[in-house]
């Protein structure tokens, strides 16, 4: 690929410090639904299971509750 650069992104290219709090507010006010995007909810003791699910391709977004 000539003249192109591949880059990764964190937070989908958002500015974490300024834009993530806005999304949290939207969620808390019911403006966006995030719950349907969560594939698994795990306890801290199940963290290794979360990595296993991720490596197996069975989990897209997991939440660890501690």
PDB file of N, CA, C and O in Angstrom:
ATOM      1  N   UNK A   1       0.838  -1.164   0.000  1.00  0.00           N
ATOM      2  CA  UNK A   1       0.000   0.000   0.000  1.00  0.00           C
ATOM      3  C   UNK A   1       0.889   1.235   0.000  1.00  0.00           C
ATOM      4  O   UNK A   1       1.514   1.558   0.992  1.00  0.00           O
ATOM      5  N   UNK A   2       0.915   1.902  -1.056  1.00  0.00           N
ATOM      6  CA  UNK A   2       1.766   3.073  -1.197  1.00  0.00           C
ATOM      7  C   UNK A   2       1.036   4.331  -0.736  1.00  0.00           C
ATOM      8  O   UNK A   2      -0.096   4.583  -1.135  1.00  0.00           O
ATOM      9  N   UNK A   3       1.699   5.116   0.113  1.00  0.00           N
ATOM     10  CA  UNK A   3       1.142   6.396   0.524  1.00  0.00           C
ATOM     11  C   UNK A   3       0.022   6.323   1.535  1.00  0.00           C
ATOM     12  O   UNK A   3      -0.668   7.304   1.765  1.00  0.00           O
ATOM     13  N   UNK A   4      -0.169   5.174   2.148  1.00  0.00           N
ATOM     14  CA  UNK A   4      -1.245   5.039   3.135  1.00  0.00           C
ATOM     15  C   UNK A   4      -0.669   4.597   4.469  1.00  0.00           C
ATOM     16  O   UNK A   4       0.349   3.917   4.525  1.00  0.00           O
ATOM     17  N   UNK A   5      -1.339   4.984   5.527  1.00  0.00           N
ATOM     18  CA  UNK A   5      -0.906   4.634   6.876  1.00  0.00           C
ATOM     19  C   UNK A   5      -2.053   3.941   7.587  1.00  0.00           C
ATOM     20  O   UNK A   5      -3.189   4.423   7.558  1.00  0.00           O
ATOM     21  N   UNK A   6      -1.766   2.812   8.214  1.00  0.00           N
ATOM     22  CA  UNK A   6      -2.759   2.100   9.007  1.00  0.00           C
ATOM     23  C   UNK A   6      -2.590   2.529  10.451  1.00  0.00           C
ATOM     24  O   UNK A   6      -1.484   2.526  10.987  1.00  0.00           O
ATOM     25  N   UNK A   7      -3.683   2.911  11.096  1.00  0.00           N
ATOM     26  CA  UNK A   7      -3.641   3.329  12.491  1.00  0.00           C
ATOM     27  C   UNK A   7      -4.738   2.625  13.272  1.00  0.00           C
ATOM     28  O   UNK A   7      -5.820   2.396  12.756  1.00  0.00           O
ATOM     29  N   UNK A   8      -4.441   2.348  14.512  1.00  0.00           N
ATOM     30  CA  UNK A   8      -5.458   1.832  15.417  1.00  0.00           C
ATOM     31  C   UNK A   8      -6.100   2.996  16.149  1.00  0.00           C
ATOM     32  O   UNK A   8      -5.639   4.131  16.069  1.00  0.00           O
ATOM     33  N   UNK A   9      -7.179   2.726  16.849  1.00  0.00           N
ATOM     34  CA  UNK A   9      -7.806   3.809  17.609  1.00  0.00           C
ATOM     35  C   UNK A   9      -8.343   3.272  18.920  1.00  0.00           C
ATOM     36  O   UNK A   9      -8.750   2.126  19.027  1.00  0.00           O
ATOM     37  N   UNK A  10      -8.337   4.117  19.909  1.00  0.00           N
ATOM     38  CA  UNK A  10      -8.967   3.822  21.194  1.00  0.00           C
ATOM     39  C   UNK A  10     -10.242   4.644  21.276  1.00  0.00           C
ATOM     40  O   UNK A  10     -10.292   5.781  20.813  1.00  0.00           O
ATOM     41  N   UNK A  11     -11.271   4.102  21.844  1.00  0.00           N
ATOM     42  CA  UNK A  11     -12.566   4.777  21.957  1.00  0.00           C
ATOM     43  C   UNK A  11     -13.138   5.131  20.596  1.00  0.00           C
ATOM     44  O   UNK A  11     -13.862   6.118  20.458  1.00  0.00           O
ATOM     45  N   UNK A  12     -12.784   4.389  19.545  1.00  0.00           N
ATOM     46  CA  UNK A  12     -13.317   4.660  18.221  1.00  0.00           C
ATOM     47  C   UNK A  12     -12.873   5.997  17.663  1.00  0.00           C
ATOM     48  O   UNK A  12     -13.549   6.596  16.847  1.00  0.00           O
ATOM     49  N   UNK A  13     -11.729   6.480  18.104  1.00  0.00           N
ATOM     50  CA  UNK A  13     -11.225   7.750  17.620  1.00  0.00           C
ATOM     51  C   UNK A  13     -11.759   8.957  18.384  1.00  0.00           C
ATOM     52  O   UNK A  13     -11.515  10.094  18.002  1.00  0.00           O
ATOM     53  N   UNK A  14     -12.489   8.709  19.460  1.00  0.00           N
ATOM     54  CA  UNK A  14     -13.033   9.808  20.261  1.00  0.00           C
ATOM     55  C   UNK A  14     -11.971  10.356  21.208  1.00  0.00           C
ATOM     56  O   UNK A  14     -11.008   9.688  21.523  1.00  0.00           O
ATOM     57  N   UNK A  15     -12.196  11.544  21.678  1.00  0.00           N
ATOM     58  CA  UNK A  15     -11.336  12.129  22.702  1.00  0.00           C
ATOM     59  C   UNK A  15     -11.861  11.665  24.053  1.00  0.00           C
ATOM     60  O   UNK A  15     -12.919  12.107  24.507  1.00  0.00           O
ATOM     61  N   UNK A  16     -11.134  10.761  24.666  1.00  0.00           N
ATOM     62  CA  UNK A  16     -11.601  10.126  25.894  1.00  0.00           C
ATOM     63  C   UNK A  16     -11.914  11.082  27.022  1.00  0.00           C
ATOM     64  O   UNK A  16     -12.927  10.943  27.710  1.00  0.00           O
ATOM     65  N   UNK A  17     -11.080  12.063  27.216  1.00  0.00           N
ATOM     66  CA  UNK A  17     -11.253  12.965  28.354  1.00  0.00           C
ATOM     67  C   UNK A  17     -12.484  13.860  28.209  1.00  0.00           C
ATOM     68  O   UNK A  17     -13.158  14.167  29.183  1.00  0.00           O
ATOM     69  N   UNK A  18     -12.808  14.277  26.994  1.00  0.00           N
ATOM     70  CA  UNK A  18     -13.920  15.221  26.812  1.00  0.00           C
ATOM     71  C   UNK A  18     -15.187  14.587  26.257  1.00  0.00           C
ATOM     72  O   UNK A  18     -16.285  15.036  26.578  1.00  0.00           O
ATOM     73  N   UNK A  19     -15.060  13.555  25.430  1.00  0.00           N
ATOM     74  CA  UNK A  19     -16.242  13.013  24.762  1.00  0.00           C
ATOM     75  C   UNK A  19     -16.867  11.814  25.478  1.00  0.00           C
ATOM     76  O   UNK A  19     -18.078  11.631  25.397  1.00  0.00           O
ATOM     77  N   UNK A  20     -16.074  10.997  26.169  1.00  0.00           N
ATOM     78  CA  UNK A  20     -16.639   9.845  26.877  1.00  0.00           C
ATOM     79  C   UNK A  20     -17.616  10.288  27.969  1.00  0.00           C
ATOM     80  O   UNK A  20     -18.692   9.701  28.094  1.00  0.00           O
ATOM     81  N   UNK A  21     -17.304  11.322  28.764  1.00  0.00           N
ATOM     82  CA  UNK A  21     -18.311  11.767  29.754  1.00  0.00           C
ATOM     83  C   UNK A  21     -19.643  12.165  29.119  1.00  0.00           C
ATOM     84  O   UNK A  21     -20.707  11.944  29.709  1.00  0.00           O
ATOM     85  N   UNK A  22     -19.613  12.732  27.901  1.00  0.00           N
ATOM     86  CA  UNK A  22     -20.861  13.073  27.212  1.00  0.00           C
ATOM     87  C   UNK A  22     -21.668  11.820  26.917  1.00  0.00           C
ATOM     88  O   UNK A  22     -22.887  11.811  27.088  1.00  0.00           O
ATOM     89  N   UNK A  23     -21.000  10.770  26.473  1.00  0.00           N
ATOM     90  CA  UNK A  23     -21.704   9.525  26.157  1.00  0.00           C
ATOM     91  C   UNK A  23     -22.279   8.906  27.418  1.00  0.00           C
ATOM     92  O   UNK A  23     -23.389   8.368  27.406  1.00  0.00           O
ATOM     93  N   UNK A  24     -21.557   8.979  28.526  1.00  0.00           N
ATOM     94  CA  UNK A  24     -22.081   8.483  29.804  1.00  0.00           C
ATOM     95  C   UNK A  24     -23.345   9.257  30.181  1.00  0.00           C
ATOM     96  O   UNK A  24     -24.348   8.661  30.583  1.00  0.00           O
ATOM     97  N   UNK A  25     -23.314  10.572  30.015  1.00  0.00           N
ATOM     98  CA  UNK A  25     -24.505  11.381  30.295  1.00  0.00           C
ATOM     99  C   UNK A  25     -25.665  10.981  29.387  1.00  0.00           C
ATOM    100  O   UNK A  25     -26.813  10.880  29.848  1.00  0.00           O
ATOM    101  N   UNK A  26     -25.400  10.773  28.107  1.00  0.00           N
ATOM    102  CA  UNK A  26     -26.458  10.346  27.178  1.00  0.00           C
ATOM    103  C   UNK A  26     -27.064   9.029  27.641  1.00  0.00           C
ATOM    104  O   UNK A  26     -28.277   8.856  27.610  1.00  0.00           O
ATOM    105  N   UNK A  27     -26.219   8.100  28.056  1.00  0.00           N
ATOM    106  CA  UNK A  27     -26.706   6.795  28.534  1.00  0.00           C
ATOM    107  C   UNK A  27     -27.551   6.976  29.797  1.00  0.00           C
ATOM    108  O   UNK A  27     -28.647   6.423  29.903  1.00  0.00           O
ATOM    109  N   UNK A  28     -27.037   7.743  30.752  1.00  0.00           N
ATOM    110  CA  UNK A  28     -27.750   7.940  32.018  1.00  0.00           C
ATOM    111  C   UNK A  28     -29.083   8.656  31.811  1.00  0.00           C
ATOM    112  O   UNK A  28     -30.029   8.428  32.556  1.00  0.00           O
ATOM    113  N   UNK A  29     -29.172   9.506  30.789  1.00  0.00           N
ATOM    114  CA  UNK A  29     -30.414  10.229  30.491  1.00  0.00           C
ATOM    115  C   UNK A  29     -31.326   9.475  29.532  1.00  0.00           C
ATOM    116  O   UNK A  29     -32.358  10.001  29.122  1.00  0.00           O
ATOM    117  N   UNK A  30     -30.928   8.257  29.132  1.00  0.00           N
ATOM    118  CA  UNK A  30     -31.763   7.446  28.253  1.00  0.00           C
ATOM    119  C   UNK A  30     -31.733   7.853  26.796  1.00  0.00           C
ATOM    120  O   UNK A  30     -32.580   7.422  26.017  1.00  0.00           O
ATOM    121  N   UNK A  31     -30.767   8.671  26.398  1.00  0.00           N
ATOM    122  CA  UNK A  31     -30.697   9.107  25.004  1.00  0.00           C
ATOM    123  C   UNK A  31     -30.106   8.035  24.086  1.00  0.00           C
ATOM    124  O   UNK A  31     -30.381   8.041  22.893  1.00  0.00           O
ATOM    125  N   UNK A  32     -29.270   7.160  24.628  1.00  0.00           N
ATOM    126  CA  UNK A  32     -28.717   6.058  23.833  1.00  0.00           C
ATOM    127  C   UNK A  32     -28.821   4.766  24.642  1.00  0.00           C
ATOM    128  O   UNK A  32     -28.840   4.788  25.872  1.00  0.00           O
ATOM    129  N   UNK A  33     -28.922   3.657  23.945  1.00  0.00           N
ATOM    130  CA  UNK A  33     -28.981   2.350  24.579  1.00  0.00           C
ATOM    131  C   UNK A  33     -27.653   1.640  24.365  1.00  0.00           C
ATOM    132  O   UNK A  33     -27.236   1.433  23.232  1.00  0.00           O
ATOM    133  N   UNK A  34     -27.010   1.298  25.455  1.00  0.00           N
ATOM    134  CA  UNK A  34     -25.741   0.582  25.372  1.00  0.00           C
ATOM    135  C   UNK A  34     -25.918  -0.877  25.775  1.00  0.00           C
ATOM    136  O   UNK A  34     -25.228  -1.759  25.278  1.00  0.00           O
ATOM    137  N   UNK A  35     -26.891  -1.149  26.639  1.00  0.00           N
ATOM    138  CA  UNK A  35     -27.080  -2.507  27.150  1.00  0.00           C
ATOM    139  C   UNK A  35     -27.187  -3.576  26.065  1.00  0.00           C
ATOM    140  O   UNK A  35     -26.613  -4.655  26.223  1.00  0.00           O
ATOM    141  N   UNK A  36     -27.889  -3.333  24.949  1.00  0.00           N
ATOM    142  CA  UNK A  36     -27.957  -4.374  23.916  1.00  0.00           C
ATOM    143  C   UNK A  36     -26.603  -4.699  23.277  1.00  0.00           C
ATOM    144  O   UNK A  36     -26.446  -5.745  22.653  1.00  0.00           O
ATOM    145  N   UNK A  37     -25.624  -3.814  23.434  1.00  0.00           N
ATOM    146  CA  UNK A  37     -24.301  -4.052  22.852  1.00  0.00           C
ATOM    147  C   UNK A  37     -23.402  -4.898  23.753  1.00  0.00           C
ATOM    148  O   UNK A  37     -22.348  -5.343  23.324  1.00  0.00           O
ATOM    149  N   UNK A  38     -23.812  -5.113  25.007  1.00  0.00           N
ATOM    150  CA  UNK A  38     -23.006  -5.884  25.952  1.00  0.00           C
ATOM    151  C   UNK A  38     -23.323  -7.361  25.763  1.00  0.00           C
ATOM    152  O   UNK A  38     -24.480  -7.770  25.848  1.00  0.00           O
ATOM    153  N   UNK A  39     -22.279  -8.153  25.495  1.00  0.00           N
ATOM    154  CA  UNK A  39     -22.496  -9.579  25.272  1.00  0.00           C
ATOM    155  C   UNK A  39     -22.378 -10.407  26.540  1.00  0.00           C
ATOM    156  O   UNK A  39     -23.023 -11.442  26.651  1.00  0.00           O
ATOM    157  N   UNK A  40     -21.560  -9.970  27.505  1.00  0.00           N
ATOM    158  CA  UNK A  40     -21.384 -10.702  28.757  1.00  0.00           C
ATOM    159  C   UNK A  40     -21.157  -9.740  29.913  1.00  0.00           C
ATOM    160  O   UNK A  40     -20.524  -8.704  29.733  1.00  0.00           O
ATOM    161  N   UNK A  41     -21.675 -10.102  31.078  1.00  0.00           N
ATOM    162  CA  UNK A  41     -21.391  -9.385  32.316  1.00  0.00           C
ATOM    163  C   UNK A  41     -20.690 -10.379  33.230  1.00  0.00           C
ATOM    164  O   UNK A  41     -21.231 -11.447  33.524  1.00  0.00           O
ATOM    165  N   UNK A  42     -19.487 -10.040  33.656  1.00  0.00           N
ATOM    166  CA  UNK A  42     -18.658 -10.958  34.432  1.00  0.00           C
ATOM    167  C   UNK A  42     -18.256 -10.324  35.756  1.00  0.00           C
ATOM    168  O   UNK A  42     -18.132  -9.105  35.858  1.00  0.00           O
ATOM    169  N   UNK A  43     -18.015 -11.175  36.752  1.00  0.00           N
ATOM    170  CA  UNK A  43     -17.455 -10.687  38.005  1.00  0.00           C
ATOM    171  C   UNK A  43     -15.944 -10.611  37.849  1.00  0.00           C
ATOM    172  O   UNK A  43     -15.373 -11.168  36.907  1.00  0.00           O
ATOM    173  N   UNK A  44     -15.298  -9.948  38.782  1.00  0.00           N
ATOM    174  CA  UNK A  44     -13.844  -9.840  38.732  1.00  0.00           C
ATOM    175  C   UNK A  44     -13.195 -11.223  38.800  1.00  0.00           C
ATOM    176  O   UNK A  44     -12.178 -11.474  38.154  1.00  0.00           O
ATOM    177  N   UNK A  45     -13.806 -12.127  39.534  1.00  0.00           N
ATOM    178  CA  UNK A  45     -13.283 -13.499  39.627  1.00  0.00           C
ATOM    179  C   UNK A  45     -13.376 -14.241  38.289  1.00  0.00           C
ATOM    180  O   UNK A  45     -12.667 -15.218  38.076  1.00  0.00           O
ATOM    181  N   UNK A  46     -14.248 -13.786  37.392  1.00  0.00           N
ATOM    182  CA  UNK A  46     -14.432 -14.429  36.083  1.00  0.00           C
ATOM    183  C   UNK A  46     -13.615 -13.760  34.975  1.00  0.00           C
ATOM    184  O   UNK A  46     -13.830 -14.038  33.794  1.00  0.00           O
ATOM    185  N   UNK A  47     -12.678 -12.916  35.342  1.00  0.00           N
ATOM    186  CA  UNK A  47     -11.931 -12.144  34.339  1.00  0.00           C
ATOM    187  C   UNK A  47     -11.222 -13.049  33.329  1.00  0.00           C
ATOM    188  O   UNK A  47     -11.200 -12.758  32.141  1.00  0.00           O
ATOM    189  N   UNK A  48     -10.670 -14.160  33.794  1.00  0.00           N
ATOM    190  CA  UNK A  48      -9.994 -15.075  32.868  1.00  0.00           C
ATOM    191  C   UNK A  48     -10.976 -15.702  31.890  1.00  0.00           C
ATOM    192  O   UNK A  48     -10.640 -15.935  30.728  1.00  0.00           O
ATOM    193  N   UNK A  49     -12.207 -15.950  32.341  1.00  0.00           N
ATOM    194  CA  UNK A  49     -13.247 -16.447  31.439  1.00  0.00           C
ATOM    195  C   UNK A  49     -13.516 -15.406  30.347  1.00  0.00           C
ATOM    196  O   UNK A  49     -13.729 -15.749  29.188  1.00  0.00           O
ATOM    197  N   UNK A  50     -13.476 -14.132  30.727  1.00  0.00           N
ATOM    198  CA  UNK A  50     -13.676 -13.064  29.750  1.00  0.00           C
ATOM    199  C   UNK A  50     -12.624 -13.081  28.664  1.00  0.00           C
ATOM    200  O   UNK A  50     -12.928 -12.910  27.479  1.00  0.00           O
ATOM    201  N   UNK A  51     -11.358 -13.299  29.053  1.00  0.00           N
ATOM    202  CA  UNK A  51     -10.291 -13.399  28.054  1.00  0.00           C
ATOM    203  C   UNK A  51     -10.484 -14.624  27.170  1.00  0.00           C
ATOM    204  O   UNK A  51     -10.262 -14.571  25.961  1.00  0.00           O
ATOM    205  N   UNK A  52     -10.908 -15.736  27.779  1.00  0.00           N
ATOM    206  CA  UNK A  52     -11.169 -16.953  26.984  1.00  0.00           C
ATOM    207  C   UNK A  52     -12.284 -16.704  25.970  1.00  0.00           C
ATOM    208  O   UNK A  52     -12.175 -17.111  24.803  1.00  0.00           O
ATOM    209  N   UNK A  53     -13.359 -16.038  26.396  1.00  0.00           N
ATOM    210  CA  UNK A  53     -14.464 -15.724  25.481  1.00  0.00           C
ATOM    211  C   UNK A  53     -13.995 -14.818  24.347  1.00  0.00           C
ATOM    212  O   UNK A  53     -14.371 -15.009  23.186  1.00  0.00           O
ATOM    213  N   UNK A  54     -13.156 -13.843  24.679  1.00  0.00           N
ATOM    214  CA  UNK A  54     -12.651 -12.913  23.673  1.00  0.00           C
ATOM    215  C   UNK A  54     -11.784 -13.648  22.649  1.00  0.00           C
ATOM    216  O   UNK A  54     -11.955 -13.471  21.437  1.00  0.00           O
ATOM    217  N   UNK A  55     -10.879 -14.481  23.144  1.00  0.00           N
ATOM    218  CA  UNK A  55      -9.985 -15.214  22.229  1.00  0.00           C
ATOM    219  C   UNK A  55     -10.754 -16.212  21.363  1.00  0.00           C
ATOM    220  O   UNK A  55     -10.356 -16.481  20.231  1.00  0.00           O
ATOM    221  N   UNK A  56     -11.862 -16.741  21.895  1.00  0.00           N
ATOM    222  CA  UNK A  56     -12.680 -17.692  21.140  1.00  0.00           C
ATOM    223  C   UNK A  56     -13.619 -16.981  20.160  1.00  0.00           C
ATOM    224  O   UNK A  56     -14.300 -17.636  19.367  1.00  0.00           O
ATOM    225  N   UNK A  57     -13.672 -15.660  20.220  1.00  0.00           N
ATOM    226  CA  UNK A  57     -14.559 -14.909  19.329  1.00  0.00           C
ATOM    227  C   UNK A  57     -16.008 -14.960  19.753  1.00  0.00           C
ATOM    228  O   UNK A  57     -16.904 -14.713  18.958  1.00  0.00           O
ATOM    229  N   UNK A  58     -16.276 -15.274  21.029  1.00  0.00           N
ATOM    230  CA  UNK A  58     -17.645 -15.404  21.521  1.00  0.00           C
ATOM    231  C   UNK A  58     -18.127 -14.163  22.264  1.00  0.00           C
ATOM    232  O   UNK A  58     -19.278 -14.097  22.674  1.00  0.00           O
ATOM    233  N   UNK A  59     -17.262 -13.211  22.475  1.00  0.00           N
ATOM    234  CA  UNK A  59     -17.626 -12.011  23.214  1.00  0.00           C
ATOM    235  C   UNK A  59     -17.155 -10.787  22.443  1.00  0.00           C
ATOM    236  O   UNK A  59     -16.021 -10.723  22.002  1.00  0.00           O
ATOM    237  N   UNK A  60     -18.025  -9.828  22.291  1.00  0.00           N
ATOM    238  CA  UNK A  60     -17.659  -8.599  21.613  1.00  0.00           C
ATOM    239  C   UNK A  60     -17.402  -7.509  22.643  1.00  0.00           C
ATOM    240  O   UNK A  60     -16.372  -6.869  22.650  1.00  0.00           O
ATOM    241  N   UNK A  61     -18.353  -7.296  23.552  1.00  0.00           N
ATOM    242  CA  UNK A  61     -18.181  -6.318  24.618  1.00  0.00           C
ATOM    243  C   UNK A  61     -18.602  -6.964  25.933  1.00  0.00           C
ATOM    244  O   UNK A  61     -19.761  -7.308  26.107  1.00  0.00           O
ATOM    245  N   UNK A  62     -17.657  -7.079  26.825  1.00  0.00           N
ATOM    246  CA  UNK A  62     -17.937  -7.620  28.152  1.00  0.00           C
ATOM    247  C   UNK A  62     -17.752  -6.529  29.188  1.00  0.00           C
ATOM    248  O   UNK A  62     -16.912  -5.639  29.034  1.00  0.00           O
ATOM    249  N   UNK A  63     -18.551  -6.618  30.245  1.00  0.00           N
ATOM    250  CA  UNK A  63     -18.433  -5.691  31.364  1.00  0.00           C
ATOM    251  C   UNK A  63     -17.995  -6.500  32.571  1.00  0.00           C
ATOM    252  O   UNK A  63     -18.565  -7.549  32.869  1.00  0.00           O
ATOM    253  N   UNK A  64     -16.964  -6.012  33.259  1.00  0.00           N
ATOM    254  CA  UNK A  64     -16.495  -6.656  34.474  1.00  0.00           C
ATOM    255  C   UNK A  64     -16.983  -5.821  35.648  1.00  0.00           C
ATOM    256  O   UNK A  64     -16.681  -4.644  35.764  1.00  0.00           O
ATOM    257  N   UNK A  65     -17.767  -6.467  36.516  1.00  0.00           N
ATOM    258  CA  UNK A  65     -18.327  -5.798  37.692  1.00  0.00           C
ATOM    259  C   UNK A  65     -17.480  -6.183  38.892  1.00  0.00           C
ATOM    260  O   UNK A  65     -17.266  -7.363  39.143  1.00  0.00           O
ATOM    261  N   UNK A  66     -16.986  -5.179  39.614  1.00  0.00           N
ATOM    262  CA  UNK A  66     -16.193  -5.486  40.817  1.00  0.00           C
ATOM    263  C   UNK A  66     -16.611  -4.633  41.980  1.00  0.00           C
ATOM    264  O   UNK A  66     -17.326  -3.689  41.861  1.00  0.00           O
TER     265      UNK A  66
END
